[in-house]
PDB file of C-alpha atoms and ligand atoms in Angstrom:
ATOM      1  CA  UNK L 108      31.510  18.455 -19.506  1.00  0.00           C
ATOM      2  CA  UNK L 109      28.057  19.573 -20.560  1.00  0.00           C
ATOM      3  CA  UNK L 110      25.055  19.532 -18.293  1.00  0.00           C
ATOM      4  CA  UNK L 111      23.585  16.489 -20.001  1.00  0.00           C
ATOM      5  CA  UNK L 112      26.691  14.310 -19.752  1.00  0.00           C
ATOM      6  CA  UNK L 113      26.458  11.552 -17.261  1.00  0.00           C
ATOM      7  CA  UNK L 114      29.163  10.827 -14.755  1.00  0.00           C
ATOM      8  CA  UNK L 115      30.992   7.621 -15.582  1.00  0.00           C
ATOM      9  CA  UNK L 116      29.139   4.435 -14.706  1.00  0.00           C
ATOM     10  CA  UNK L 117      26.024   6.256 -13.475  1.00  0.00           C
ATOM     11  CA  UNK L 118      22.634   5.864 -15.088  1.00  0.00           C
ATOM     12  CA  UNK L 119      20.473   8.630 -16.432  1.00  0.00           C
ATOM     13  CA  UNK L 120      16.719   8.736 -16.514  1.00  0.00           C
ATOM     14  CA  UNK L 121      14.332   8.287 -19.393  1.00  0.00           C
ATOM     15  CA  UNK L 122      11.431  10.742 -19.445  1.00  0.00           C
ATOM     16  CA  UNK L 123       8.331   9.871 -21.453  1.00  0.00           C
ATOM     17  CA  UNK L 124       7.195  13.360 -22.279  1.00  0.00           C
ATOM     18  CA  UNK L 125       3.836  14.262 -23.772  1.00  0.00           C
ATOM     19  CA  UNK L 126       4.613  16.680 -26.590  1.00  0.00           C
ATOM     20  CA  UNK L 127       1.002  17.766 -26.838  1.00  0.00           C
ATOM     21  CA  UNK L 128      -1.063  17.667 -30.013  1.00  0.00           C
ATOM     22  CA  UNK L 129       1.323  19.500 -32.369  1.00  0.00           C
ATOM     23  CA  UNK L 130       1.605  23.171 -31.517  1.00  0.00           C
ATOM     24  CA  UNK L 131       5.062  23.414 -29.891  1.00  0.00           C
ATOM     25  CA  UNK L 132       3.603  25.877 -27.372  1.00  0.00           C
ATOM     26  CA  UNK L 133       1.294  23.198 -26.035  1.00  0.00           C
ATOM     27  CA  UNK L 134       4.043  21.144 -24.408  1.00  0.00           C
ATOM     28  CA  UNK L 135       4.162  21.558 -20.622  1.00  0.00           C
ATOM     29  CA  UNK L 136       6.744  23.813 -18.983  1.00  0.00           C
ATOM     30  CA  UNK L 137       8.273  20.718 -17.420  1.00  0.00           C
ATOM     31  CA  UNK L 138       8.444  18.897 -20.759  1.00  0.00           C
ATOM     32  CA  UNK L 139      10.126  21.891 -22.304  1.00  0.00           C
ATOM     33  CA  UNK L 140      12.660  22.107 -19.462  1.00  0.00           C
ATOM     34  CA  UNK L 141      13.544  18.420 -19.845  1.00  0.00           C
ATOM     35  CA  UNK L 142      14.051  18.875 -23.588  1.00  0.00           C
ATOM     36  CA  UNK L 143      16.345  21.828 -22.909  1.00  0.00           C
ATOM     37  CA  UNK L 144      18.552  19.704 -20.680  1.00  0.00           C
ATOM     38  CA  UNK L 145      18.305  16.485 -22.703  1.00  0.00           C
ATOM     39  CA  UNK L 146      21.377  14.645 -23.936  1.00  0.00           C
ATOM     40  CA  UNK L 147      19.265  12.510 -26.280  1.00  0.00           C
ATOM     41  CA  UNK L 148      15.733  12.788 -27.651  1.00  0.00           C
ATOM     42  CA  UNK L 149      13.773  10.137 -29.489  1.00  0.00           C
ATOM     43  CA  UNK L 150      10.578  11.476 -31.005  1.00  0.00           C
ATOM     44  CA  UNK L 151       7.598   9.700 -32.521  1.00  0.00           C
ATOM     45  CA  UNK L 152       8.014  10.913 -36.086  1.00  0.00           C
ATOM     46  CA  UNK L 153       4.649  10.136 -37.530  1.00  0.00           C
ATOM     47  CA  UNK L 154       2.752  12.622 -35.406  1.00  0.00           C
ATOM     48  CA  UNK L 155       4.912  14.773 -33.174  1.00  0.00           C
ATOM     49  CA  UNK L 156       5.640  18.026 -34.855  1.00  0.00           C
ATOM     50  CA  UNK L 157       9.374  18.182 -35.302  1.00  0.00           C
ATOM     51  CA  UNK L 158       9.180  21.716 -33.994  1.00  0.00           C
ATOM     52  CA  UNK L 159       8.941  20.316 -30.485  1.00  0.00           C
ATOM     53  CA  UNK L 160      12.521  19.193 -30.835  1.00  0.00           C
ATOM     54  CA  UNK L 161      13.410  22.853 -31.339  1.00  0.00           C
ATOM     55  CA  UNK L 162      13.802  23.051 -27.588  1.00  0.00           C
ATOM     56  CA  UNK L 163      16.617  20.490 -27.504  1.00  0.00           C
ATOM     57  CA  UNK L 164      20.135  21.961 -27.283  1.00  0.00           C
ATOM     58  CA  UNK L 165      22.397  21.840 -30.351  1.00  0.00           C
ATOM     59  CA  UNK L 166      24.595  19.206 -28.682  1.00  0.00           C
ATOM     60  CA  UNK L 167      21.647  16.865 -28.115  1.00  0.00           C
ATOM     61  CA  UNK L 168      21.328  13.689 -30.156  1.00  0.00           C
ATOM     62  CA  UNK L 169      17.881  13.860 -31.797  1.00  0.00           C
ATOM     63  CA  UNK L 170      16.361  10.887 -33.555  1.00  0.00           C
ATOM     64  CA  UNK L 171      13.058  10.053 -35.210  1.00  0.00           C
ATOM     65  CA  UNK L 172      11.663   6.664 -34.222  1.00  0.00           C
ATOM     66  CA  UNK L 173       9.357   6.179 -37.184  1.00  0.00           C
ATOM     67  CA  UNK L 174      11.412   3.395 -38.783  1.00  0.00           C
ATOM     68  CA  UNK L 175      12.374   1.684 -35.509  1.00  0.00           C
ATOM     69  CA  UNK L 176      10.953  -1.500 -33.981  1.00  0.00           C
ATOM     70  CA  UNK L 177      10.052  -1.673 -30.301  1.00  0.00           C
ATOM     71  CA  UNK L 178      13.323  -3.498 -29.529  1.00  0.00           C
ATOM     72  CA  UNK L 179      15.307  -0.826 -31.352  1.00  0.00           C
ATOM     73  CA  UNK L 180      13.484   1.939 -29.494  1.00  0.00           C
ATOM     74  CA  UNK L 181      14.010   0.451 -26.052  1.00  0.00           C
ATOM     75  CA  UNK L 182      17.586  -0.553 -26.919  1.00  0.00           C
ATOM     76  CA  UNK L 183      18.323   3.018 -27.986  1.00  0.00           C
ATOM     77  CA  UNK L 184      16.748   4.518 -24.857  1.00  0.00           C
ATOM     78  CA  UNK L 185      18.735   2.167 -22.595  1.00  0.00           C
ATOM     79  CA  UNK L 186      21.984   2.888 -24.414  1.00  0.00           C
ATOM     80  CA  UNK L 187      21.427   6.657 -24.245  1.00  0.00           C
ATOM     81  CA  UNK L 188      20.444   6.540 -20.574  1.00  0.00           C
ATOM     82  CA  UNK L 189      23.833   4.966 -19.863  1.00  0.00           C
ATOM     83  CA  UNK L 190      25.508   8.018 -21.399  1.00  0.00           C
ATOM     84  CA  UNK L 191      23.240  10.953 -20.564  1.00  0.00           C
ATOM     85  CA  UNK L 192      21.592  12.197 -17.414  1.00  0.00           C
ATOM     86  CA  UNK L 193      18.388  13.157 -19.222  1.00  0.00           C
ATOM     87  CA  UNK L 194      16.915  11.167 -22.103  1.00  0.00           C
ATOM     88  CA  UNK L 195      13.538  12.151 -23.536  1.00  0.00           C
ATOM     89  CA  UNK L 196      11.094   9.960 -25.380  1.00  0.00           C
ATOM     90  CA  UNK L 197       8.786  12.550 -26.916  1.00  0.00           C
ATOM     91  CA  UNK L 198       5.299  11.309 -27.642  1.00  0.00           C
ATOM     92  CA  UNK L 199       2.260  12.791 -29.244  1.00  0.00           C
ATOM     93  CA  UNK L 200      -0.493  14.133 -26.966  1.00  0.00           C
ATOM     94  CA  UNK L 201      -0.405  12.349 -23.628  1.00  0.00           C
ATOM     95  CA  UNK L 202       1.874   9.296 -23.322  1.00  0.00           C
ATOM     96  CA  UNK L 203      -0.801   7.365 -21.418  1.00  0.00           C
ATOM     97  CA  UNK L 204      -3.237   7.258 -24.335  1.00  0.00           C
ATOM     98  CA  UNK L 205      -2.491   4.817 -27.171  1.00  0.00           C
ATOM     99  CA  UNK L 206       1.181   5.449 -26.503  1.00  0.00           C
ATOM    100  CA  UNK L 207       2.608   1.906 -26.084  1.00  0.00           C
ATOM    101  CA  UNK L 208       3.969   3.078 -22.726  1.00  0.00           C
ATOM    102  CA  UNK L 209       3.963  -0.252 -20.914  1.00  0.00           C
ATOM    103  CA  UNK L 210       5.787  -2.128 -23.647  1.00  0.00           C
ATOM    104  CA  UNK L 211       8.487   0.542 -23.631  1.00  0.00           C
ATOM    105  CA  UNK L 212       8.968   0.741 -19.870  1.00  0.00           C
ATOM    106  CA  UNK L 213       9.142  -2.980 -19.151  1.00  0.00           C
ATOM    107  CA  UNK L 214      12.552  -3.375 -20.838  1.00  0.00           C
ATOM    108  CA  UNK L 215      13.750  -0.234 -19.011  1.00  0.00           C
ATOM    109  CA  UNK L 216      12.702  -1.768 -15.688  1.00  0.00           C
ATOM    110  CA  UNK L 217      14.479  -4.980 -16.646  1.00  0.00           C
ATOM    111  CA  UNK L 218      17.634  -2.999 -17.453  1.00  0.00           C
ATOM    112  CA  UNK L 219      17.411  -1.031 -14.187  1.00  0.00           C
ATOM    113  CA  UNK L 220      16.937   2.312 -15.947  1.00  0.00           C
ATOM    114  CA  UNK L 221      14.775   4.788 -14.002  1.00  0.00           C
ATOM    115  CA  UNK L 222      11.955   6.408 -15.941  1.00  0.00           C
ATOM    116  CA  UNK L 223       9.057   8.787 -15.384  1.00  0.00           C
ATOM    117  CA  UNK L 224       6.162  10.226 -17.348  1.00  0.00           C
ATOM    118  CA  UNK L 225       5.326  13.879 -17.981  1.00  0.00           C
ATOM    119  CA  UNK L 226       1.711  14.195 -19.107  1.00  0.00           C
ATOM    120  CA  UNK L 227       0.723  16.083 -22.219  1.00  0.00           C
ATOM    121  CA  UNK L 228      -2.284  17.803 -23.743  1.00  0.00           C
ATOM    122  CA  UNK L 229      -4.174  15.071 -25.530  1.00  0.00           C
ATOM    123  CA  UNK L 230      -5.486  15.589 -29.036  1.00  0.00           C
ATOM    124  CA  UNK L 231      -8.982  14.964 -27.658  1.00  0.00           C
ATOM    125  CA  UNK L 232      -8.741  18.163 -25.619  1.00  0.00           C
ATOM    126  CA  UNK L 233      -6.954  20.052 -28.376  1.00  0.00           C
ATOM    127  CA  UNK L 234      -9.638  19.098 -30.899  1.00  0.00           C
ATOM    128  CA  UNK L 235     -12.459  20.322 -28.672  1.00  0.00           C
ATOM    129  CA  UNK L 236     -10.509  23.520 -28.023  1.00  0.00           C
ATOM    130  CA  UNK L 237      -9.828  24.101 -31.726  1.00  0.00           C
ATOM    131  CA  UNK L 238     -13.535  23.950 -32.469  1.00  0.00           C
ATOM    132  CA  UNK L 239     -14.609  26.007 -29.442  1.00  0.00           C
ATOM    133  CA  UNK L 240     -16.534  23.081 -28.024  1.00  0.00           C
ATOM    134  CA  UNK L 241     -17.010  21.797 -24.495  1.00  0.00           C
ATOM    135  CA  UNK L 242     -16.854  18.067 -23.849  1.00  0.00           C
ATOM    136  CA  UNK L 243     -19.208  18.289 -20.875  1.00  0.00           C
ATOM    137  CA  UNK L 244     -22.321  20.397 -20.395  1.00  0.00           C
ATOM    138  CA  UNK L 245     -24.610  20.428 -17.336  1.00  0.00           C
ATOM    139  CA  UNK L 246     -27.656  18.206 -17.731  1.00  0.00           C
ATOM    140  CA  UNK L 247     -26.619  17.280 -21.273  1.00  0.00           C
ATOM    141  CA  UNK L 248     -23.554  15.124 -20.786  1.00  0.00           C
ATOM    142  CA  UNK L 249     -21.188  14.822 -17.840  1.00  0.00           C
ATOM    143  CA  UNK L 250     -19.107  11.957 -19.173  1.00  0.00           C
ATOM    144  CA  UNK L 251     -16.396  11.672 -21.800  1.00  0.00           C
ATOM    145  CA  UNK L 252     -15.441   8.348 -23.311  1.00  0.00           C
ATOM    146  CA  UNK L 253     -12.022   8.162 -24.978  1.00  0.00           C
ATOM    147  CA  UNK L 254     -12.058   5.234 -27.346  1.00  0.00           C
ATOM    148  CA  UNK L 255     -11.371   3.880 -30.821  1.00  0.00           C
ATOM    149  CA  UNK L 256     -12.906   1.302 -33.101  1.00  0.00           C
ATOM    150  CA  UNK L 257     -11.231  -2.016 -33.770  1.00  0.00           C
ATOM    151  CA  UNK L 258      -8.630  -1.883 -36.507  1.00  0.00           C
ATOM    152  CA  UNK L 259      -5.721  -4.274 -36.402  1.00  0.00           C
ATOM    153  CA  UNK L 260      -5.963  -3.894 -32.605  1.00  0.00           C
ATOM    154  CA  UNK L 261      -9.125  -5.696 -31.470  1.00  0.00           C
ATOM    155  CA  UNK L 262     -11.421  -4.128 -28.873  1.00  0.00           C
ATOM    156  CA  UNK L 263     -11.764  -5.906 -25.522  1.00  0.00           C
ATOM    157  CA  UNK L 264     -15.158  -7.462 -24.774  1.00  0.00           C
ATOM    158  CA  UNK L 265     -17.798  -4.903 -23.833  1.00  0.00           C
ATOM    159  CA  UNK L 266     -15.919  -1.990 -25.397  1.00  0.00           C
ATOM    160  CA  UNK L 267     -17.381  -2.078 -28.889  1.00  0.00           C
ATOM    161  CA  UNK L 268     -18.456   1.382 -30.004  1.00  0.00           C
ATOM    162  CA  UNK L 269     -22.134   0.478 -30.169  1.00  0.00           C
ATOM    163  CA  UNK L 270     -22.156  -0.430 -26.458  1.00  0.00           C
ATOM    164  CA  UNK L 271     -20.211   2.681 -25.471  1.00  0.00           C
ATOM    165  CA  UNK L 272     -22.367   4.917 -27.664  1.00  0.00           C
ATOM    166  CA  UNK L 273     -25.531   3.586 -26.024  1.00  0.00           C
ATOM    167  CA  UNK L 274     -24.756   5.879 -23.055  1.00  0.00           C
ATOM    168  CA  UNK L 275     -25.208   8.940 -25.320  1.00  0.00           C
ATOM    169  CA  UNK L 276     -22.281  10.751 -23.706  1.00  0.00           C
ATOM    170  CA  UNK L 277     -19.414  12.562 -25.402  1.00  0.00           C
ATOM    171  CA  UNK L 278     -17.244  10.199 -27.433  1.00  0.00           C
ATOM    172  CA  UNK L 279     -13.720  11.119 -28.503  1.00  0.00           C
ATOM    173  CA  UNK L 280     -12.757   8.542 -31.056  1.00  0.00           C
ATOM    174  CA  UNK L 281      -9.056   8.114 -31.787  1.00  0.00           C
ATOM    175  CA  UNK L 282      -7.330   6.164 -34.566  1.00  0.00           C
ATOM    176  CA  UNK L 283     -10.546   5.646 -36.491  1.00  0.00           C
ATOM    177  CA  UNK L 284     -10.793   8.224 -39.246  1.00  0.00           C
ATOM    178  CA  UNK L 285     -10.394   5.568 -41.971  1.00  0.00           C
ATOM    179  CA  UNK L 286     -13.140   3.578 -40.264  1.00  0.00           C
ATOM    180  CA  UNK L 287     -15.809   6.292 -40.283  1.00  0.00           C
ATOM    181  CA  UNK L 288     -18.363   3.908 -41.770  1.00  0.00           C
ATOM    182  CA  UNK L 289     -17.925   1.648 -38.711  1.00  0.00           C
ATOM    183  CA  UNK L 290     -18.414   4.688 -36.486  1.00  0.00           C
ATOM    184  CA  UNK L 291     -21.590   5.654 -38.358  1.00  0.00           C
ATOM    185  CA  UNK L 292     -22.969   2.120 -38.136  1.00  0.00           C
ATOM    186  CA  UNK L 293     -22.241   1.790 -34.413  1.00  0.00           C
ATOM    187  CA  UNK L 294     -23.807   5.125 -33.456  1.00  0.00           C
ATOM    188  CA  UNK L 295     -26.921   4.532 -35.546  1.00  0.00           C
ATOM    189  CA  UNK L 296     -27.291   1.067 -34.022  1.00  0.00           C
ATOM    190  CA  UNK L 297     -26.978   2.674 -30.564  1.00  0.00           C
ATOM    191  CA  UNK L 298     -29.901   4.979 -31.370  1.00  0.00           C
ATOM    192  CA  UNK L 299     -28.109   8.203 -32.357  1.00  0.00           C
ATOM    193  CA  UNK L 300     -30.021  10.325 -34.830  1.00  0.00           C
ATOM    194  CA  UNK L 301     -28.552  10.522 -38.317  1.00  0.00           C
ATOM    195  CA  UNK L 302     -28.766  14.302 -37.977  1.00  0.00           C
ATOM    196  CA  UNK L 303     -26.660  14.219 -34.766  1.00  0.00           C
ATOM    197  CA  UNK L 304     -23.716  16.630 -35.065  1.00  0.00           C
ATOM    198  CA  UNK L 305     -20.250  15.126 -35.510  1.00  0.00           C
ATOM    199  CA  UNK L 306     -16.964  16.986 -35.369  1.00  0.00           C
ATOM    200  CA  UNK L 307     -13.734  15.905 -37.036  1.00  0.00           C
ATOM    201  CA  UNK L 308     -10.501  17.778 -36.396  1.00  0.00           C
ATOM    202  CA  UNK L 309      -7.367  16.950 -38.318  1.00  0.00           C
ATOM    203  CA  UNK L 310      -3.995  18.013 -36.937  1.00  0.00           C
ATOM    204  CA  UNK L 311      -5.587  19.959 -34.114  1.00  0.00           C
ATOM    205  CA  UNK L 312      -3.335  22.849 -33.056  1.00  0.00           C
ATOM    206  CA  UNK L 313      -0.776  22.324 -35.848  1.00  0.00           C
ATOM    207  CA  UNK L 314       0.176  25.763 -37.104  1.00  0.00           C
ATOM    208  CA  UNK L 315      -1.303  26.280 -40.620  1.00  0.00           C
ATOM    209  CA  UNK L 316      -2.401  22.633 -40.983  1.00  0.00           C
ATOM    210  CA  UNK L 317      -5.393  22.231 -38.711  1.00  0.00           C
ATOM    211  CA  UNK L 318      -8.686  21.351 -40.411  1.00  0.00           C
ATOM    212  CA  UNK L 319     -12.092  21.412 -38.766  1.00  0.00           C
ATOM    213  CA  UNK L 320     -14.983  19.597 -40.376  1.00  0.00           C
ATOM    214  CA  UNK L 321     -18.498  19.707 -38.978  1.00  0.00           C
ATOM    215  CA  UNK L 322     -21.220  17.458 -40.229  1.00  0.00           C
ATOM    216  CA  UNK L 323     -23.904  15.045 -39.160  1.00  0.00           C
ATOM    217  CA  UNK L 324     -23.691  11.341 -38.544  1.00  0.00           C
ATOM    218  CA  UNK L 325     -25.154  10.929 -42.027  1.00  0.00           C
ATOM    219  CA  UNK L 326     -22.837  13.189 -44.016  1.00  0.00           C
ATOM    220  CA  UNK L 327     -19.579  13.397 -42.043  1.00  0.00           C
ATOM    221  CA  UNK L 328     -17.896  10.667 -44.067  1.00  0.00           C
ATOM    222  CA  UNK L 329     -18.606  12.405 -47.342  1.00  0.00           C
ATOM    223  CA  UNK L 330     -17.423  15.727 -45.945  1.00  0.00           C
ATOM    224  CA  UNK L 331     -14.165  14.199 -44.724  1.00  0.00           C
ATOM    225  CA  UNK L 332     -13.631  12.565 -48.073  1.00  0.00           C
ATOM    226  CA  UNK L 333     -14.148  15.909 -49.813  1.00  0.00           C
ATOM    227  CA  UNK L 334     -11.562  17.465 -47.483  1.00  0.00           C
ATOM    228  CA  UNK L 335      -9.197  14.512 -48.046  1.00  0.00           C
ATOM    229  CA  UNK L 336      -8.998  13.760 -44.344  1.00  0.00           C
ATOM    230  CA  UNK L 337      -7.749  10.239 -43.868  1.00  0.00           C
ATOM    231  CA  UNK L 338      -5.199  10.432 -41.067  1.00  0.00           C
ATOM    232  CA  UNK L 339      -4.276  12.280 -37.867  1.00  0.00           C
ATOM    233  CA  UNK L 340      -7.838  13.169 -37.072  1.00  0.00           C
ATOM    234  CA  UNK L 341     -10.081  13.076 -34.006  1.00  0.00           C
ATOM    235  CA  UNK L 342     -13.758  12.241 -34.272  1.00  0.00           C
ATOM    236  CA  UNK L 343     -15.970  13.789 -31.612  1.00  0.00           C
ATOM    237  CA  UNK L 344     -19.597  12.800 -31.242  1.00  0.00           C
ATOM    238  CA  UNK L 345     -21.389  14.581 -28.451  1.00  0.00           C
ATOM    239  CA  UNK L 346     -24.837  15.825 -27.497  1.00  0.00           C
ATOM    240  CA  UNK L 347     -23.044  19.034 -26.402  1.00  0.00           C
ATOM    241  CA  UNK L 348     -21.643  19.879 -29.853  1.00  0.00           C
ATOM    242  CA  UNK L 349     -22.652  23.292 -31.103  1.00  0.00           C
ATOM    243  CA  UNK L 350     -23.950  24.405 -27.687  1.00  0.00           C
ATOM    244  CA  UNK L 351     -22.547  27.893 -28.154  1.00  0.00           C
ATOM    245  CA  UNK L 352     -25.389  28.512 -30.613  1.00  0.00           C
ATOM    246  CA  UNK L 353     -28.176  27.173 -28.413  1.00  0.00           C
ATOM    247  CA  UNK L 354     -30.571  29.859 -27.198  1.00  0.00           C
ATOM    248  CA  UNK L 355     -30.798  28.311 -23.717  1.00  0.00           C
ATOM    249  CA  UNK L 356     -28.439  26.113 -21.781  1.00  0.00           C
ATOM    250  CA  UNK L 357     -28.366  24.884 -18.205  1.00  0.00           C
ATOM    251  CA  UNK L 358     -25.682  26.806 -16.399  1.00  0.00           C
ATOM    252  CA  UNK L 359     -23.049  25.214 -14.238  1.00  0.00           C
ATOM    253  CA  UNK L 360     -23.924  25.338 -10.530  1.00  0.00           C
ATOM    254  CA  UNK L 361     -20.436  26.606  -9.804  1.00  0.00           C
ATOM    255  CA  UNK L 362     -21.231  30.145 -10.938  1.00  0.00           C
ATOM    256  CA  UNK L 363     -24.918  30.103 -10.021  1.00  0.00           C
ATOM    257  CA  UNK L 364     -25.759  33.025  -7.703  1.00  0.00           C
ATOM    258  CA  UNK L 365     -28.112  30.772  -5.699  1.00  0.00           C
ATOM    259  CA  UNK L 366     -25.535  28.077  -5.045  1.00  0.00           C
ATOM    260  CA  UNK L 367     -23.190  28.152  -2.038  1.00  0.00           C
ATOM    261  CA  UNK L 368     -19.811  26.553  -2.063  1.00  0.00           C
ATOM    262  CA  UNK L 369     -16.514  26.725  -0.183  1.00  0.00           C
ATOM    263  CA  UNK L 370     -15.566  30.127  -1.584  1.00  0.00           C
ATOM    264  CA  UNK L 371     -18.889  31.883  -2.019  1.00  0.00           C
ATOM    265  CA  UNK L 372     -22.232  32.218  -0.193  1.00  0.00           C
ATOM    266  CA  UNK L 373     -25.443  31.948  -2.175  1.00  0.00           C
ATOM    267  CA  UNK L 374     -27.351  35.179  -2.767  1.00  0.00           C
ATOM    268  CA  UNK L 375     -30.947  34.844  -1.490  1.00  0.00           C
ATOM    269  CA  UNK L 376     -33.443  35.537  -4.272  1.00  0.00           C
TER     270      UNK L 376
HETATM  271  N1  SAH U   3      -1.353  10.002 -27.225  1.00  0.00           N
HETATM  272  C1  SAH U   3      -2.096  10.694 -28.267  1.00  0.00           C
HETATM  273  C2  SAH U   3      -2.882   9.733 -29.133  1.00  0.00           C
HETATM  274  C3  SAH U   3      -2.012   8.839 -29.984  1.00  0.00           C
HETATM  275  S1  SAH U   3      -2.935   7.796 -31.031  1.00  0.00           S
HETATM  276  C4  SAH U   3      -2.988  11.766 -27.623  1.00  0.00           C
HETATM  277  O1  SAH U   3      -3.109  11.824 -26.397  1.00  0.00           O
HETATM  278  O2  SAH U   3      -3.548  12.566 -28.373  1.00  0.00           O
HETATM  279  C5  SAH U   3      -2.959   8.699 -32.541  1.00  0.00           C
HETATM  280  C6  SAH U   3      -4.346   9.246 -32.785  1.00  0.00           C
HETATM  281  O3  SAH U   3      -4.511  10.419 -32.016  1.00  0.00           O
HETATM  282  C7  SAH U   3      -4.605   9.681 -34.219  1.00  0.00           C
HETATM  283  O4  SAH U   3      -5.081   8.598 -35.000  1.00  0.00           O
HETATM  284  C8  SAH U   3      -5.681  10.718 -34.043  1.00  0.00           C
HETATM  285  O5  SAH U   3      -6.941  10.104 -33.830  1.00  0.00           O
HETATM  286  C9  SAH U   3      -5.274  11.355 -32.730  1.00  0.00           C
HETATM  287  N2  SAH U   3      -4.444  12.563 -32.913  1.00  0.00           N
HETATM  288  C10 SAH U   3      -3.154  12.752 -32.549  1.00  0.00           C
HETATM  289  N3  SAH U   3      -2.757  14.016 -32.772  1.00  0.00           N
HETATM  290  C11 SAH U   3      -3.833  14.651 -33.290  1.00  0.00           C
HETATM  291  C12 SAH U   3      -4.091  15.995 -33.677  1.00  0.00           C
HETATM  292  N4  SAH U   3      -3.152  16.927 -33.585  1.00  0.00           N
HETATM  293  N5  SAH U   3      -5.324  16.289 -34.138  1.00  0.00           N
HETATM  294  C13 SAH U   3      -6.300  15.364 -34.200  1.00  0.00           C
HETATM  295  N6  SAH U   3      -6.126  14.090 -33.832  1.00  0.00           N
HETATM  296  C14 SAH U   3      -4.907  13.735 -33.378  1.00  0.00           C
END
C-alpha cells in the first residue's frame, strides 16, 4: 500500500491548492507537500505551469482539466477522493480569485467529501514583484483594488471600472488584456491622465516567458499589440508605478526614527 492509497470505504480529502503564478518555486511549502503525497492531481491546464505537477509522485494520477466541464471536474474529484487520501485540485495563483471555487466545492459538500483550500501567490502580486513595483506607497495610495472588466461575465452593479477607478488607487485588472480599450476608456472617464503610467505583465514569474510592458494610458494598447500580448496578462494602473525613480517619496512610518511602536522607541530629534 502506498501512502496515498485510501483505506477501504474511507473518504479522502480534496485540497484546492494555489499553484502560484507559474514559477514552480512560488507554490507554498504546504502546497508542495500535498502534491508530494497526492494520489491524484487535477490541474488547470490553461494557466498552471505543468512544472508544478513535477512535485507529484510517479504513482500519482495527473490530469489536465482544460477540456473538462464543471460536472466532469467535480465528478472526477469525488471519484478520486473515494480512492485516495489526498487529492489536489491545482489552480493558478490563489484559488479564491476568479477560481470558480464555490461551484466546485458545492458538489463536494453534497457528496460528503471534505475539502480545504491552500492559498497561493496571486498573479497580481507576482506581476508587481516582476516589475519591482509596490502596490501601496505612503500618502500616494494605500488601497489595492483587484478587479476585471466585463467580458462574458457581467460586472455587478457599482463595480464598473470607471467607478472603481474614480478612487485613484492601485488597480490590478485581471482577465482584461483583450479589453484594453475598455480599460483606457474607463480610466480616462474617471479622470486619469492619458500620460498616467500603466504596467502590463504577461506570464509573470514563468521561467523564460515573462514579458513586462510599460506604457501610458494612451499608448499601452499599442505597445501590447506590438509585443503580441493578448492573453495571460495582468494590467496594473497605479499612482505608485515607477516610484523607485522618484527623487523624493514619503517614507513609511514603520521605519521612521521619530516614530515609536511596539518594538522600537522613537529617537528624539
Ligand atoms: N487565481 C488567479 C487568477 C485567475 S484568472 C490568480 O490569483 O492570479 C486568470 C487571469 O489571471 C488572467 O487573465 C490574467 O489576468 C491573470 N494571470 C494569471 N496568471 C498570470 C501570470 N502568470 N501573469 C500575469 N497575469 C496572470
